[in-house]
PDB file of C-alpha atoms in Angstrom:
ATOM      1  CA  UNK A  70     -49.856   9.535  -9.966  1.00  0.00           C
ATOM      2  CA  UNK A  71     -50.129   9.574 -13.739  1.00  0.00           C
ATOM      3  CA  UNK A  72     -47.375  11.284 -15.703  1.00  0.00           C
ATOM      4  CA  UNK A  73     -48.452  10.641 -19.275  1.00  0.00           C
ATOM      5  CA  UNK A  74     -45.337   8.551 -19.810  1.00  0.00           C
ATOM      6  CA  UNK A  75     -45.729   5.461 -22.019  1.00  0.00           C
ATOM      7  CA  UNK A  76     -44.209   2.380 -20.425  1.00  0.00           C
ATOM      8  CA  UNK A  77     -43.067  -0.592 -22.471  1.00  0.00           C
ATOM      9  CA  UNK A  78     -43.440  -3.816 -20.523  1.00  0.00           C
ATOM     10  CA  UNK A  79     -43.707  -7.578 -20.822  1.00  0.00           C
ATOM     11  CA  UNK A  80     -46.986  -8.977 -19.504  1.00  0.00           C
ATOM     12  CA  UNK A  81     -46.811 -12.309 -17.690  1.00  0.00           C
ATOM     13  CA  UNK A  82     -50.074 -13.882 -16.574  1.00  0.00           C
ATOM     14  CA  UNK A  83     -50.300 -16.600 -13.929  1.00  0.00           C
ATOM     15  CA  UNK A  84     -52.523 -17.877 -11.138  1.00  0.00           C
ATOM     16  CA  UNK A  85     -51.370 -15.107  -8.828  1.00  0.00           C
ATOM     17  CA  UNK A  86     -54.019 -12.917  -7.193  1.00  0.00           C
ATOM     18  CA  UNK A  87     -52.536  -9.441  -7.568  1.00  0.00           C
ATOM     19  CA  UNK A  88     -50.756  -7.297 -10.155  1.00  0.00           C
ATOM     20  CA  UNK A  89     -47.068  -6.642  -9.584  1.00  0.00           C
ATOM     21  CA  UNK A  90     -44.312  -4.808 -11.434  1.00  0.00           C
ATOM     22  CA  UNK A  91     -40.710  -6.018 -11.552  1.00  0.00           C
ATOM     23  CA  UNK A  92     -37.768  -4.034 -12.972  1.00  0.00           C
ATOM     24  CA  UNK A  93     -34.738  -6.230 -13.645  1.00  0.00           C
ATOM     25  CA  UNK A  94     -31.083  -5.197 -13.482  1.00  0.00           C
ATOM     26  CA  UNK A  95     -31.124  -4.247 -17.180  1.00  0.00           C
ATOM     27  CA  UNK A  96     -34.058  -1.877 -16.668  1.00  0.00           C
ATOM     28  CA  UNK A  97     -36.624  -4.089 -18.390  1.00  0.00           C
ATOM     29  CA  UNK A  98     -40.153  -3.850 -17.027  1.00  0.00           C
ATOM     30  CA  UNK A  99     -42.252  -6.951 -16.443  1.00  0.00           C
ATOM     31  CA  UNK A 100     -45.831  -6.897 -15.231  1.00  0.00           C
ATOM     32  CA  UNK A 101     -47.155 -10.010 -13.522  1.00  0.00           C
ATOM     33  CA  UNK A 102     -50.948 -10.272 -13.450  1.00  0.00           C
ATOM     34  CA  UNK A 103     -53.728 -12.766 -12.666  1.00  0.00           C
ATOM     35  CA  UNK A 104     -55.068 -14.833 -15.556  1.00  0.00           C
ATOM     36  CA  UNK A 105     -58.461 -13.120 -15.446  1.00  0.00           C
ATOM     37  CA  UNK A 106     -57.253  -9.531 -14.931  1.00  0.00           C
ATOM     38  CA  UNK A 107     -58.654  -7.087 -17.471  1.00  0.00           C
ATOM     39  CA  UNK A 108     -56.123  -5.407 -19.707  1.00  0.00           C
ATOM     40  CA  UNK A 109     -57.614  -2.004 -18.860  1.00  0.00           C
ATOM     41  CA  UNK A 110     -56.998  -2.636 -15.139  1.00  0.00           C
ATOM     42  CA  UNK A 111     -53.407  -3.677 -15.846  1.00  0.00           C
ATOM     43  CA  UNK A 112     -52.813  -0.556 -17.938  1.00  0.00           C
ATOM     44  CA  UNK A 113     -54.261   1.667 -15.219  1.00  0.00           C
ATOM     45  CA  UNK A 114     -52.039   0.007 -12.613  1.00  0.00           C
ATOM     46  CA  UNK A 115     -48.917   0.520 -14.751  1.00  0.00           C
ATOM     47  CA  UNK A 116     -49.768   4.157 -15.481  1.00  0.00           C
ATOM     48  CA  UNK A 117     -50.196   4.806 -11.757  1.00  0.00           C
ATOM     49  CA  UNK A 118     -46.657   3.494 -11.192  1.00  0.00           C
ATOM     50  CA  UNK A 119     -44.864   5.279 -14.044  1.00  0.00           C
ATOM     51  CA  UNK A 120     -42.915   7.560 -11.695  1.00  0.00           C
ATOM     52  CA  UNK A 121     -41.579   4.611  -9.704  1.00  0.00           C
ATOM     53  CA  UNK A 122     -40.782   2.685 -12.900  1.00  0.00           C
ATOM     54  CA  UNK A 123     -38.842   5.607 -14.358  1.00  0.00           C
ATOM     55  CA  UNK A 124     -36.881   6.047 -11.119  1.00  0.00           C
ATOM     56  CA  UNK A 125     -35.918   2.367 -11.043  1.00  0.00           C
ATOM     57  CA  UNK A 126     -34.905   2.343 -14.703  1.00  0.00           C
ATOM     58  CA  UNK A 127     -32.740   5.437 -14.235  1.00  0.00           C
ATOM     59  CA  UNK A 128     -31.063   3.774 -11.262  1.00  0.00           C
ATOM     60  CA  UNK A 129     -30.191   0.649 -13.241  1.00  0.00           C
ATOM     61  CA  UNK A 130     -29.040   2.756 -16.217  1.00  0.00           C
ATOM     62  CA  UNK A 131     -26.639   4.535 -13.846  1.00  0.00           C
ATOM     63  CA  UNK A 132     -25.338   1.194 -12.561  1.00  0.00           C
ATOM     64  CA  UNK A 133     -24.845  -0.062 -16.120  1.00  0.00           C
ATOM     65  CA  UNK A 134     -22.838   3.065 -16.962  1.00  0.00           C
ATOM     66  CA  UNK A 135     -20.548   2.492 -13.971  1.00  0.00           C
ATOM     67  CA  UNK A 136     -19.796  -1.001 -15.262  1.00  0.00           C
ATOM     68  CA  UNK A 137     -17.994   0.505 -18.232  1.00  0.00           C
ATOM     69  CA  UNK A 138     -14.552   2.007 -17.952  1.00  0.00           C
ATOM     70  CA  UNK A 139     -13.952   3.879 -21.176  1.00  0.00           C
ATOM     71  CA  UNK A 140     -10.420   5.214 -21.440  1.00  0.00           C
ATOM     72  CA  UNK A 141     -10.257   8.853 -22.506  1.00  0.00           C
ATOM     73  CA  UNK A 142      -7.459  11.395 -22.468  1.00  0.00           C
ATOM     74  CA  UNK A 143      -7.543  13.433 -19.265  1.00  0.00           C
ATOM     75  CA  UNK A 144      -9.754  11.079 -17.279  1.00  0.00           C
ATOM     76  CA  UNK A 145      -9.117  10.497 -13.570  1.00  0.00           C
ATOM     77  CA  UNK A 146      -8.205   6.965 -12.521  1.00  0.00           C
ATOM     78  CA  UNK A 147      -7.765   5.631  -8.984  1.00  0.00           C
ATOM     79  CA  UNK A 148      -5.191   2.872  -8.524  1.00  0.00           C
ATOM     80  CA  UNK A 149      -4.904   1.660  -4.932  1.00  0.00           C
ATOM     81  CA  UNK A 150      -4.301   4.840  -2.915  1.00  0.00           C
ATOM     82  CA  UNK A 151      -3.091   6.873  -5.877  1.00  0.00           C
ATOM     83  CA  UNK A 152      -5.082   9.208  -8.115  1.00  0.00           C
ATOM     84  CA  UNK A 153      -3.820   9.603 -11.692  1.00  0.00           C
ATOM     85  CA  UNK A 154      -4.670  11.685 -14.719  1.00  0.00           C
ATOM     86  CA  UNK A 155      -4.610   9.456 -17.796  1.00  0.00           C
ATOM     87  CA  UNK A 156      -2.829  10.852 -20.817  1.00  0.00           C
ATOM     88  CA  UNK A 157      -2.659   9.090 -24.182  1.00  0.00           C
ATOM     89  CA  UNK A 158       0.758   9.446 -25.798  1.00  0.00           C
ATOM     90  CA  UNK A 159       2.971   8.009 -28.536  1.00  0.00           C
ATOM     91  CA  UNK A 160       4.915   5.447 -26.527  1.00  0.00           C
ATOM     92  CA  UNK A 161       5.213   1.683 -26.278  1.00  0.00           C
ATOM     93  CA  UNK A 162       4.179   1.023 -22.701  1.00  0.00           C
ATOM     94  CA  UNK A 163       2.584   2.683 -19.705  1.00  0.00           C
ATOM     95  CA  UNK A 164       4.768   5.168 -17.853  1.00  0.00           C
ATOM     96  CA  UNK A 165       4.157   7.086 -14.635  1.00  0.00           C
ATOM     97  CA  UNK A 166       5.182  10.706 -14.307  1.00  0.00           C
ATOM     98  CA  UNK A 167       4.142  11.870 -10.849  1.00  0.00           C
ATOM     99  CA  UNK A 168       0.350  11.889 -10.871  1.00  0.00           C
ATOM    100  CA  UNK A 169       0.185  11.478 -14.659  1.00  0.00           C
ATOM    101  CA  UNK A 170      -0.315   8.022 -16.141  1.00  0.00           C
ATOM    102  CA  UNK A 171       1.020   7.996 -19.695  1.00  0.00           C
ATOM    103  CA  UNK A 172      -0.680   5.320 -21.774  1.00  0.00           C
ATOM    104  CA  UNK A 173       0.010   4.258 -25.398  1.00  0.00           C
ATOM    105  CA  UNK A 174      -2.441   5.631 -27.937  1.00  0.00           C
ATOM    106  CA  UNK A 175      -2.393   2.310 -29.806  1.00  0.00           C
ATOM    107  CA  UNK A 176      -4.427  -0.334 -27.977  1.00  0.00           C
ATOM    108  CA  UNK A 177      -4.465   1.632 -24.699  1.00  0.00           C
ATOM    109  CA  UNK A 178      -6.703  -0.869 -22.902  1.00  0.00           C
ATOM    110  CA  UNK A 179      -4.328  -3.781 -23.423  1.00  0.00           C
ATOM    111  CA  UNK A 180      -1.323  -1.705 -22.360  1.00  0.00           C
ATOM    112  CA  UNK A 181      -3.063  -0.337 -19.285  1.00  0.00           C
ATOM    113  CA  UNK A 182      -4.324  -3.759 -18.208  1.00  0.00           C
ATOM    114  CA  UNK A 183      -0.806  -5.202 -18.493  1.00  0.00           C
ATOM    115  CA  UNK A 184       0.531  -2.437 -16.240  1.00  0.00           C
ATOM    116  CA  UNK A 185      -2.338  -2.739 -13.772  1.00  0.00           C
ATOM    117  CA  UNK A 186      -1.806  -6.487 -13.495  1.00  0.00           C
ATOM    118  CA  UNK A 187       1.847  -5.901 -12.666  1.00  0.00           C
ATOM    119  CA  UNK A 188       0.875  -3.451  -9.929  1.00  0.00           C
ATOM    120  CA  UNK A 189      -1.794  -5.796  -8.604  1.00  0.00           C
ATOM    121  CA  UNK A 190       0.466  -8.847  -8.436  1.00  0.00           C
ATOM    122  CA  UNK A 191       3.261  -6.968  -6.693  1.00  0.00           C
ATOM    123  CA  UNK A 192       1.029  -5.493  -3.983  1.00  0.00           C
ATOM    124  CA  UNK A 193      -0.978  -8.694  -3.498  1.00  0.00           C
ATOM    125  CA  UNK A 194       2.181 -10.743  -3.029  1.00  0.00           C
ATOM    126  CA  UNK A 195       3.511  -8.203  -0.519  1.00  0.00           C
ATOM    127  CA  UNK A 196       0.242  -7.867   1.449  1.00  0.00           C
ATOM    128  CA  UNK A 197      -0.386 -11.611   1.492  1.00  0.00           C
ATOM    129  CA  UNK A 198       3.093 -12.295   2.885  1.00  0.00           C
ATOM    130  CA  UNK A 199       2.585  -9.575   5.495  1.00  0.00           C
ATOM    131  CA  UNK A 200      -0.766 -10.835   6.758  1.00  0.00           C
ATOM    132  CA  UNK A 201       0.175 -14.522   6.543  1.00  0.00           C
ATOM    133  CA  UNK A 202       3.055 -13.876   8.950  1.00  0.00           C
ATOM    134  CA  UNK A 203       0.798 -11.811  11.198  1.00  0.00           C
ATOM    135  CA  UNK A 204      -1.875 -14.551  11.258  1.00  0.00           C
ATOM    136  CA  UNK A 205       0.565 -17.451  11.531  1.00  0.00           C
ATOM    137  CA  UNK A 206      -0.680 -19.243   8.410  1.00  0.00           C
ATOM    138  CA  UNK A 207       1.162 -20.782   5.474  1.00  0.00           C
ATOM    139  CA  UNK A 208      -0.048 -20.475   1.877  1.00  0.00           C
ATOM    140  CA  UNK A 209       1.281 -22.005  -1.327  1.00  0.00           C
ATOM    141  CA  UNK A 210       0.926 -19.368  -4.054  1.00  0.00           C
ATOM    142  CA  UNK A 211      -0.582 -16.045  -5.072  1.00  0.00           C
ATOM    143  CA  UNK A 212      -1.994 -15.717  -8.590  1.00  0.00           C
ATOM    144  CA  UNK A 213      -4.150 -13.239 -10.467  1.00  0.00           C
ATOM    145  CA  UNK A 214      -7.640 -14.004 -11.681  1.00  0.00           C
ATOM    146  CA  UNK A 215     -10.031 -12.432 -14.196  1.00  0.00           C
ATOM    147  CA  UNK A 216     -13.088 -13.890 -12.481  1.00  0.00           C
ATOM    148  CA  UNK A 217     -16.281 -11.927 -13.151  1.00  0.00           C
ATOM    149  CA  UNK A 218     -18.092 -12.781  -9.925  1.00  0.00           C
ATOM    150  CA  UNK A 219     -15.550 -13.121  -7.143  1.00  0.00           C
ATOM    151  CA  UNK A 220     -12.696 -11.062  -5.746  1.00  0.00           C
ATOM    152  CA  UNK A 221     -10.668 -13.943  -4.407  1.00  0.00           C
ATOM    153  CA  UNK A 222     -10.537 -17.641  -3.650  1.00  0.00           C
ATOM    154  CA  UNK A 223      -8.521 -20.075  -1.562  1.00  0.00           C
ATOM    155  CA  UNK A 224      -8.057 -23.737  -2.413  1.00  0.00           C
ATOM    156  CA  UNK A 225      -7.795 -26.454   0.218  1.00  0.00           C
ATOM    157  CA  UNK A 226      -4.060 -26.599  -0.562  1.00  0.00           C
ATOM    158  CA  UNK A 227      -3.611 -22.908   0.216  1.00  0.00           C
ATOM    159  CA  UNK A 228      -3.375 -21.600  -3.341  1.00  0.00           C
ATOM    160  CA  UNK A 229      -4.738 -18.061  -3.418  1.00  0.00           C
ATOM    161  CA  UNK A 230      -6.307 -16.361  -6.424  1.00  0.00           C
ATOM    162  CA  UNK A 231      -7.190 -12.669  -6.480  1.00  0.00           C
ATOM    163  CA  UNK A 232      -8.939 -10.528  -9.069  1.00  0.00           C
ATOM    164  CA  UNK A 233      -6.418  -8.154 -10.623  1.00  0.00           C
ATOM    165  CA  UNK A 234      -9.195  -5.514 -10.558  1.00  0.00           C
ATOM    166  CA  UNK A 235      -8.638  -5.127  -6.821  1.00  0.00           C
ATOM    167  CA  UNK A 236      -6.027  -2.621  -7.966  1.00  0.00           C
ATOM    168  CA  UNK A 237      -8.890  -0.127  -8.495  1.00  0.00           C
ATOM    169  CA  UNK A 238      -9.689  -0.153  -4.766  1.00  0.00           C
ATOM    170  CA  UNK A 239      -7.972   1.551  -1.830  1.00  0.00           C
ATOM    171  CA  UNK A 240      -5.294  -0.584  -0.177  1.00  0.00           C
ATOM    172  CA  UNK A 241      -7.509  -0.992   2.914  1.00  0.00           C
ATOM    173  CA  UNK A 242     -10.146  -2.798   0.847  1.00  0.00           C
ATOM    174  CA  UNK A 243      -7.591  -4.975  -0.916  1.00  0.00           C
ATOM    175  CA  UNK A 244      -6.229  -5.910   2.516  1.00  0.00           C
ATOM    176  CA  UNK A 245      -9.698  -7.100   3.540  1.00  0.00           C
ATOM    177  CA  UNK A 246      -9.852  -9.517   0.601  1.00  0.00           C
ATOM    178  CA  UNK A 247      -6.366 -10.806   1.433  1.00  0.00           C
ATOM    179  CA  UNK A 248      -7.251 -11.407   5.078  1.00  0.00           C
ATOM    180  CA  UNK A 249     -10.572 -12.963   4.077  1.00  0.00           C
ATOM    181  CA  UNK A 250      -8.875 -15.551   1.868  1.00  0.00           C
ATOM    182  CA  UNK A 251      -6.065 -16.247   4.326  1.00  0.00           C
ATOM    183  CA  UNK A 252      -8.711 -16.870   7.000  1.00  0.00           C
ATOM    184  CA  UNK A 253      -9.967 -19.754   4.872  1.00  0.00           C
ATOM    185  CA  UNK A 254      -6.727 -21.671   5.336  1.00  0.00           C
ATOM    186  CA  UNK A 255      -7.713 -24.481   7.673  1.00  0.00           C
ATOM    187  CA  UNK A 256     -11.252 -23.080   7.805  1.00  0.00           C
ATOM    188  CA  UNK A 257     -13.006 -23.545   4.444  1.00  0.00           C
ATOM    189  CA  UNK A 258     -16.351 -21.992   5.355  1.00  0.00           C
ATOM    190  CA  UNK A 259     -17.973 -18.780   6.577  1.00  0.00           C
ATOM    191  CA  UNK A 260     -18.754 -19.897  10.094  1.00  0.00           C
ATOM    192  CA  UNK A 261     -18.718 -17.694  13.191  1.00  0.00           C
ATOM    193  CA  UNK A 262     -15.196 -18.890  13.848  1.00  0.00           C
ATOM    194  CA  UNK A 263     -14.163 -17.731  10.382  1.00  0.00           C
ATOM    195  CA  UNK A 264     -15.532 -14.199  10.874  1.00  0.00           C
ATOM    196  CA  UNK A 265     -13.982 -14.005  14.331  1.00  0.00           C
ATOM    197  CA  UNK A 266     -10.658 -14.793  12.720  1.00  0.00           C
ATOM    198  CA  UNK A 267     -11.134 -11.988  10.172  1.00  0.00           C
ATOM    199  CA  UNK A 268     -12.212  -9.550  12.911  1.00  0.00           C
ATOM    200  CA  UNK A 269      -9.177 -10.382  15.036  1.00  0.00           C
ATOM    201  CA  UNK A 270      -6.979  -8.985  12.258  1.00  0.00           C
ATOM    202  CA  UNK A 271      -9.278  -6.283  10.879  1.00  0.00           C
ATOM    203  CA  UNK A 272     -11.803  -5.121  13.493  1.00  0.00           C
ATOM    204  CA  UNK A 273     -13.372  -2.768  10.919  1.00  0.00           C
ATOM    205  CA  UNK A 274     -13.678  -5.465   8.230  1.00  0.00           C
ATOM    206  CA  UNK A 275     -17.424  -4.858   7.792  1.00  0.00           C
ATOM    207  CA  UNK A 276     -16.811  -1.295   6.613  1.00  0.00           C
ATOM    208  CA  UNK A 277     -14.218  -2.523   4.117  1.00  0.00           C
ATOM    209  CA  UNK A 278     -16.561  -5.283   3.015  1.00  0.00           C
ATOM    210  CA  UNK A 279     -19.366  -2.784   2.352  1.00  0.00           C
ATOM    211  CA  UNK A 280     -17.087  -0.710   0.157  1.00  0.00           C
ATOM    212  CA  UNK A 281     -16.214  -3.817  -1.841  1.00  0.00           C
ATOM    213  CA  UNK A 282     -19.849  -4.813  -2.355  1.00  0.00           C
ATOM    214  CA  UNK A 283     -21.088  -1.314  -3.158  1.00  0.00           C
ATOM    215  CA  UNK A 284     -18.657  -1.128  -6.060  1.00  0.00           C
ATOM    216  CA  UNK A 285     -18.958  -4.711  -7.268  1.00  0.00           C
ATOM    217  CA  UNK A 286     -19.455  -3.370 -10.803  1.00  0.00           C
ATOM    218  CA  UNK A 287     -15.673  -2.901 -10.953  1.00  0.00           C
ATOM    219  CA  UNK A 288     -15.449  -6.618 -11.741  1.00  0.00           C
ATOM    220  CA  UNK A 289     -16.827  -5.715 -15.175  1.00  0.00           C
ATOM    221  CA  UNK A 290     -14.210  -3.040 -15.948  1.00  0.00           C
ATOM    222  CA  UNK A 291     -11.848  -3.514 -18.903  1.00  0.00           C
ATOM    223  CA  UNK A 292     -13.445  -6.772 -19.965  1.00  0.00           C
TER     224      UNK A 292
END
């Protein structure tokens, strides 16, 4: 259905037989068409798909917005299982007053990240020790990571690294990442045996895993 909307797109011709439209994760529109396709036919095809194109671009624009965490006075911020109201104040470091998170006005992002890292390391050390004892495994160390594409990792020597941004998730989801990495000790793959090991500790791990993946954009927060 035509909407009268003008669509900007990149035209890519090849030996393909049909016309296709691709919207990438940044919302850019690319039209792939046969070498001999008439420009008028391509334009007609694009105009017929303007509604779908607009819907896809709005979706990716929404995702891009979620990737940004802009600190503003009065905003709501979830940290593990706690919900805080962020308040910017004249102080030197982050302070907690009940459900209010007081953050320095000067360089608030740096101050907040420092505090969040402290919270993340403390809870990750505690949860890792808890589940390691439960699973009967021995690890070497727990460290924080700023990785942009992974929540955790486990070396062959049992050194565990976790994204400090796990602090933005509920404790149940953080626990899944901890158990996932501990399950790699002595089992450095994602075989059936590996997933059985995870399930033996967290029978509902798939639900926790979905939550983690659905909000993967959190890895881009406060970068």
